[in-house]
Structure formats: C-alpha cells, structure tokens
C-alpha cells in the first residue's frame, strides 16, 4: 500500500496526473501495480487522508485527483497547532515577522510592476468601491495580503507564509462575519485608514523601497490584527475543515 501510494503521490505532485483527473478503475490499478484490492484501497485511503485524492462511491465513483494547495498545507498545519493548544496570537506574531519579508522581497523584484503592483493596485481600487460592505472589504483585504505573499518571488517563502496566511484568514473571515452580524464591524474611518496603508505599501513596492515596504507592512499587521485578536478570552487556533480554509481564489503550491 505504501509503495502504491508513493508512486501515485509522485505522479500527482510531478503533474503527471492533473487536478481533477479521475484515476483508472481499481481493477486496472490492481493489475498495473500487481497488488491486492485490499492494498490498493489502503493506498487510496492514505492519499485521501493527505488530501491528494477523494474517493467517490457508487456507479459513478472513482478516485479524483487533487493537486496540493496552500489550503491543504494550512489545514494540516492548523491541526498540528490546534493539537498543541497554540493561541491565535502566536500565529499573528509569526505573520508579523514573516509577511513583511514578503513585502520587502516584492519590492526587490525587477518585474514588480507587471507581476505584483498592478494586482495590488486593482485590489485597492476594489476595496475603495466596497467601503460600505464590511465582509466584502475584509475579503478583498485578504486577497491583497494573499497577492503580496504570492508575489514575493520566492516559491519556498510563498508556500510557508501562504499556509500560515490561509490559516489566519479562516479566523479573520469568521470574525468579519460575526462582527457584521452583531453590528460591531469597524467604522468607515477605520476602513479608510486600512485602505490608505494598503495604498502606501503598494507605492513603496512600486518604488522598489524594500525597507519602507517592510516597515509599512509591519505596522499595518500590528494594527489590523488587533481586531481579530480582540476580546477578553485568548483564542486557540482552530482548523475546522479544509473547506473553511479555502480563500476566494486559491493557488497551488
């Protein structure tokens, strides 16, 4: 089972099997790998646990391939942190250290205008149009920070920080929905201040000023996280499901 799972895992990770592909019928896989049906099913169970396939039962069943994403990585990381009773503030502290480095790296990219600045500017414009809609404004803010991490130009940093960011965003999403429903969402003045900082950060990246981008991002995260971390009771990290961690536009690791 481990050997079969390892071979299929390599095919998925290396792109020989694409996201959404349907694996051949189990009878075909049994013959191909020369294993028993029990071993094959155990291999599929291993891959299903890893989030690389989902097995559908019935006449239209089969195993569907899922390419690795930051969502699946964030979910497993979240389970580890949740099992160790890590507080949400600990995650916030890590992001305050790591995400500003993404901003600095983005500012150092020679192709930053076409690869990151235009996207950030577009998200800022969308946030300006949704100042009156708290949850939508927060969602666009998450997209801004996702784009910032994704646009840093370093794939390893993107994978690591992106996973942490996805985990944080699931808590931020729940905070925004609860605050909007209870009428406690931050006022327009606070949203304008966030947009002003996003605009300043985008301008620093556009000018190639990596240190200013780093400082601006650090101050912004310290301010923005206070909303999610507010309350008298310390919050534990909770990874409730893979779907809860899925942002509006996921990207592959």
Short mmCIF file of C-alpha atoms in Angstrom, two decimals:
data_model
loop_
_atom_site.label_atom_id
_atom_site.label_comp_id
_atom_site.label_asym_id
_atom_site.label_seq_id
_atom_site.Cartn_x
_atom_site.Cartn_y
_atom_site.Cartn_z
CA UNK A 1 0.00 0.00 0.00
CA UNK A 2 2.81 2.44 0.88
CA UNK A 3 4.62 1.69 -2.40
CA UNK A 4 1.46 2.26 -4.46
CA UNK A 5 0.61 5.43 -2.55
CA UNK A 6 4.15 6.72 -3.06
CA UNK A 7 4.04 6.13 -6.82
CA UNK A 8 0.64 7.80 -7.22
CA UNK A 9 1.76 10.66 -4.95
CA UNK A 10 4.77 11.32 -7.19
CA UNK A 11 2.56 11.33 -10.28
CA UNK A 12 0.23 13.90 -8.69
CA UNK A 13 2.98 16.16 -7.33
CA UNK A 14 5.01 15.99 -10.56
CA UNK A 15 1.97 16.92 -12.63
CA UNK A 16 1.65 13.60 -14.49
CA UNK A 17 -1.84 13.49 -13.02
CA UNK A 18 -3.66 16.83 -13.20
CA UNK A 19 -6.02 18.35 -10.67
CA UNK A 20 -9.49 16.94 -11.29
CA UNK A 21 -8.29 13.84 -13.17
CA UNK A 22 -10.07 10.58 -12.42
CA UNK A 23 -7.78 7.65 -11.58
CA UNK A 24 -8.32 4.46 -13.61
CA UNK A 25 -10.76 1.91 -12.18
CA UNK A 26 -9.49 -0.06 -9.22
CA UNK A 27 -9.33 -3.28 -11.27
CA UNK A 28 -6.95 -1.56 -13.69
CA UNK A 29 -4.78 -0.20 -10.86
CA UNK A 30 -4.65 -3.62 -9.17
CA UNK A 31 -3.29 -5.14 -12.37
CA UNK A 32 -0.91 -2.25 -13.06
CA UNK A 33 0.69 -2.35 -9.62
CA UNK A 34 0.32 -6.12 -9.16
CA UNK A 35 -1.20 -5.77 -5.70
CA UNK A 36 -4.33 -6.98 -3.96
CA UNK A 37 -7.52 -4.94 -3.90
CA UNK A 38 -7.08 -4.54 -0.15
CA UNK A 39 -3.62 -2.99 -0.62
CA UNK A 40 -4.86 -0.68 -3.36
CA UNK A 41 -7.74 0.57 -1.23
CA UNK A 42 -5.36 1.19 1.66
CA UNK A 43 -3.13 3.20 -0.71
CA UNK A 44 -6.10 5.31 -1.77
CA UNK A 45 -7.06 5.80 1.87
CA UNK A 46 -3.54 7.13 2.57
CA UNK A 47 -3.77 9.58 -0.32
CA UNK A 48 -7.28 10.61 0.72
CA UNK A 49 -6.01 11.39 4.22
CA UNK A 50 -3.30 13.56 2.64
CA UNK A 51 -5.92 15.40 0.59
CA UNK A 52 -4.42 14.25 -2.72
CA UNK A 53 -7.47 12.23 -3.82
CA UNK A 54 -11.12 11.98 -2.90
CA UNK A 55 -12.85 8.65 -3.38
CA UNK A 56 -16.42 8.68 -4.65
CA UNK A 57 -18.56 5.61 -4.09
CA UNK A 58 -21.31 4.22 -6.29
CA UNK A 59 -21.77 3.55 -10.01
CA UNK A 60 -20.25 6.92 -10.91
CA UNK A 61 -17.50 6.53 -8.34
CA UNK A 62 -13.75 6.65 -8.59
CA UNK A 63 -10.77 8.47 -7.15
CA UNK A 64 -10.46 12.14 -8.14
CA UNK A 65 -7.01 13.76 -8.08
CA UNK A 66 -6.39 16.97 -6.08
CA UNK A 67 -3.17 18.90 -6.65
CA UNK A 68 -1.51 20.20 -3.47
CA UNK A 69 -2.57 23.70 -2.46
CA UNK A 70 -1.78 26.10 0.34
CA UNK A 71 -5.22 25.23 1.71
CA UNK A 72 -4.36 21.57 2.28
CA UNK A 73 -0.98 22.54 3.75
CA UNK A 74 -2.63 25.10 6.04
CA UNK A 75 -5.21 22.56 7.19
CA UNK A 76 -2.57 20.01 8.26
CA UNK A 77 -0.51 22.75 9.90
CA UNK A 78 -3.61 24.01 11.66
CA UNK A 79 -4.34 20.55 13.03
CA UNK A 80 -0.81 20.35 14.44
CA UNK A 81 -1.08 23.77 16.09
CA UNK A 82 -4.58 23.02 17.37
CA UNK A 83 -3.43 19.74 18.91
CA UNK A 84 -0.69 21.65 20.73
CA UNK A 85 -3.21 24.23 22.01
CA UNK A 86 -1.39 27.11 20.29
CA UNK A 87 -3.05 30.51 20.67
CA UNK A 88 -4.09 32.63 17.71
CA UNK A 89 -1.83 35.44 18.93
CA UNK A 90 1.14 33.11 18.38
CA UNK A 91 0.15 32.73 14.73
CA UNK A 92 -0.32 36.50 14.44
CA UNK A 93 3.15 37.08 15.87
CA UNK A 94 4.67 34.72 13.31
CA UNK A 95 2.96 36.58 10.47
CA UNK A 96 4.17 39.93 11.83
CA UNK A 97 7.70 38.59 11.48
CA UNK A 98 7.36 36.82 8.15
CA UNK A 99 4.89 38.72 5.96
CA UNK A 100 6.89 41.99 5.98
CA UNK A 101 9.75 40.00 4.43
CA UNK A 102 7.39 39.15 1.56
CA UNK A 103 6.72 42.86 1.07
CA UNK A 104 10.46 43.57 1.01
CA UNK A 105 11.10 40.77 -1.48
CA UNK A 106 8.28 42.00 -3.71
CA UNK A 107 9.86 45.49 -3.76
CA UNK A 108 13.15 43.96 -4.89
CA UNK A 109 11.67 42.24 -7.94
CA UNK A 110 12.79 43.88 -11.20
CA UNK A 111 9.48 42.83 -12.79
CA UNK A 112 7.36 44.02 -9.84
CA UNK A 113 5.24 46.45 -11.88
CA UNK A 114 3.72 43.70 -14.02
CA UNK A 115 3.85 40.83 -11.52
CA UNK A 116 2.58 42.37 -8.30
CA UNK A 117 1.98 46.14 -8.33
CA UNK A 118 -0.88 46.10 -10.85
CA UNK A 119 -2.67 43.37 -8.93
CA UNK A 120 -2.29 45.18 -5.61
CA UNK A 121 -3.49 48.45 -7.14
CA UNK A 122 -6.52 46.69 -8.60
CA UNK A 123 -7.43 45.20 -5.23
CA UNK A 124 -7.05 48.61 -3.59
CA UNK A 125 -9.46 50.07 -6.13
CA UNK A 126 -11.95 47.27 -5.41
CA UNK A 127 -11.64 47.90 -1.65
CA UNK A 128 -12.42 51.57 -2.25
CA UNK A 129 -15.62 50.55 -4.04
CA UNK A 130 -16.67 48.29 -1.15
CA UNK A 131 -16.04 50.54 1.82
CA UNK A 132 -19.71 50.24 2.80
CA UNK A 133 -19.68 46.42 2.79
CA UNK A 134 -17.65 45.18 5.76
CA UNK A 135 -17.32 41.44 4.91
CA UNK A 136 -16.59 42.19 1.24
CA UNK A 137 -13.99 44.79 2.28
CA UNK A 138 -12.34 42.24 4.58
CA UNK A 139 -12.36 39.59 1.85
CA UNK A 140 -10.65 41.96 -0.57
CA UNK A 141 -8.12 42.79 2.14
CA UNK A 142 -7.34 39.08 2.47
CA UNK A 143 -6.86 38.89 -1.29
CA UNK A 144 -4.44 41.84 -1.07
CA UNK A 145 -2.30 40.04 1.50
CA UNK A 146 -2.51 36.75 -0.41
CA UNK A 147 -1.29 38.57 -3.53
CA UNK A 148 1.51 40.19 -1.54
CA UNK A 149 2.75 36.81 -0.29
CA UNK A 150 2.30 35.14 -3.66
CA UNK A 151 4.13 37.97 -5.41
CA UNK A 152 7.27 37.92 -3.28
CA UNK A 153 9.08 35.91 -5.94
CA UNK A 154 10.38 33.14 -3.66
CA UNK A 155 8.43 29.89 -4.00
CA UNK A 156 9.51 28.47 -0.64
CA UNK A 157 8.58 31.64 1.24
CA UNK A 158 5.28 31.73 -0.65
CA UNK A 159 4.43 28.15 0.36
CA UNK A 160 5.33 28.60 4.04
CA UNK A 161 3.90 32.07 4.65
CA UNK A 162 0.93 31.36 2.38
CA UNK A 163 -0.05 28.39 4.53
CA UNK A 164 0.13 30.50 7.70
CA UNK A 165 -1.80 33.28 5.99
CA UNK A 166 -4.55 30.90 4.90
CA UNK A 167 -4.90 29.61 8.46
CA UNK A 168 -5.12 33.18 9.82
CA UNK A 169 -7.63 34.15 7.13
CA UNK A 170 -10.09 31.47 8.24
CA UNK A 171 -10.23 33.11 11.68
CA UNK A 172 -10.39 36.58 10.14
CA UNK A 173 -13.32 35.54 7.95
CA UNK A 174 -15.28 34.28 10.93
CA UNK A 175 -14.50 37.48 12.84
CA UNK A 176 -15.75 39.65 9.94
CA UNK A 177 -18.99 37.70 9.57
CA UNK A 178 -19.68 37.77 13.31
CA UNK A 179 -18.83 41.47 13.64
CA UNK A 180 -21.04 42.41 10.69
CA UNK A 181 -23.95 40.36 12.05
CA UNK A 182 -23.67 41.90 15.52
CA UNK A 183 -23.17 45.45 14.24
CA UNK A 184 -19.65 45.67 15.71
CA UNK A 185 -17.72 45.85 12.45
CA UNK A 186 -15.12 48.68 12.43
CA UNK A 187 -16.46 52.01 11.13
CA UNK A 188 -15.82 53.58 7.73
CA UNK A 189 -12.99 55.71 9.14
CA UNK A 190 -11.06 52.60 10.15
CA UNK A 191 -11.60 51.01 6.75
CA UNK A 192 -10.31 54.14 5.03
CA UNK A 193 -7.21 54.01 7.24
CA UNK A 194 -6.61 50.38 6.16
CA UNK A 195 -7.00 51.36 2.50
CA UNK A 196 -4.59 54.27 2.95
CA UNK A 197 -1.98 51.92 4.37
CA UNK A 198 -2.51 49.40 1.56
CA UNK A 199 -2.01 52.21 -0.93
CA UNK A 200 1.18 53.36 0.81
CA UNK A 201 2.51 49.80 0.87
CA UNK A 202 1.76 49.37 -2.83
CA UNK A 203 3.57 52.65 -3.58
CA UNK A 204 6.65 51.55 -1.61
CA UNK A 205 6.79 48.29 -3.55
CA UNK A 206 6.34 50.17 -6.84
CA UNK A 207 9.29 52.46 -5.99
CA UNK A 208 11.42 49.48 -5.06
CA UNK A 209 11.91 50.70 -1.48
CA UNK A 210 12.15 47.35 0.29
CA UNK A 211 12.82 48.73 3.77
CA UNK A 212 9.87 51.13 3.62
CA UNK A 213 7.68 48.28 2.36
CA UNK A 214 8.84 46.11 5.26
CA UNK A 215 8.17 48.82 7.88
CA UNK A 216 4.78 49.75 6.43
CA UNK A 217 3.68 46.12 6.36
CA UNK A 218 4.87 45.53 9.94
CA UNK A 219 2.91 48.50 11.30
CA UNK A 220 -0.16 47.58 9.28
CA UNK A 221 -0.25 43.98 10.53
CA UNK A 222 0.18 45.09 14.14
CA UNK A 223 -2.82 47.41 13.77
CA UNK A 224 -5.03 45.10 11.71
CA UNK A 225 -4.57 42.04 13.90
CA UNK A 226 -5.92 43.82 16.96
CA UNK A 227 -9.46 43.48 15.57
CA UNK A 228 -9.31 39.70 15.18
CA UNK A 229 -7.48 39.27 18.50
CA UNK A 230 -9.86 41.50 20.44
CA UNK A 231 -11.78 40.02 23.34
CA UNK A 232 -11.17 39.06 26.92
CA UNK A 233 -10.57 35.37 26.26
CA UNK A 234 -7.40 34.19 24.44
CA UNK A 235 -8.30 32.38 21.23
CA UNK A 236 -6.94 28.99 20.27
CA UNK A 237 -6.11 28.13 16.69
CA UNK A 238 -8.90 26.04 15.19
CA UNK A 239 -8.71 24.25 11.83
CA UNK A 240 -12.32 23.14 11.46
CA UNK A 241 -12.12 21.81 7.88
CA UNK A 242 -10.26 22.05 4.59
CA UNK A 243 -13.16 24.00 3.09
CA UNK A 244 -13.15 26.57 5.88
CA UNK A 245 -9.57 27.44 4.95
CA UNK A 246 -10.31 27.89 1.26
CA UNK A 247 -9.89 31.54 0.22
CA UNK A 248 -11.87 33.15 -2.55
CA UNK A 249 -9.08 32.41 -5.04
CA UNK A 250 -6.76 29.58 -4.03
CA UNK A 251 -3.40 28.95 -5.69
CA UNK A 252 -1.34 25.84 -5.98
CA UNK A 253 1.83 25.29 -4.01
#
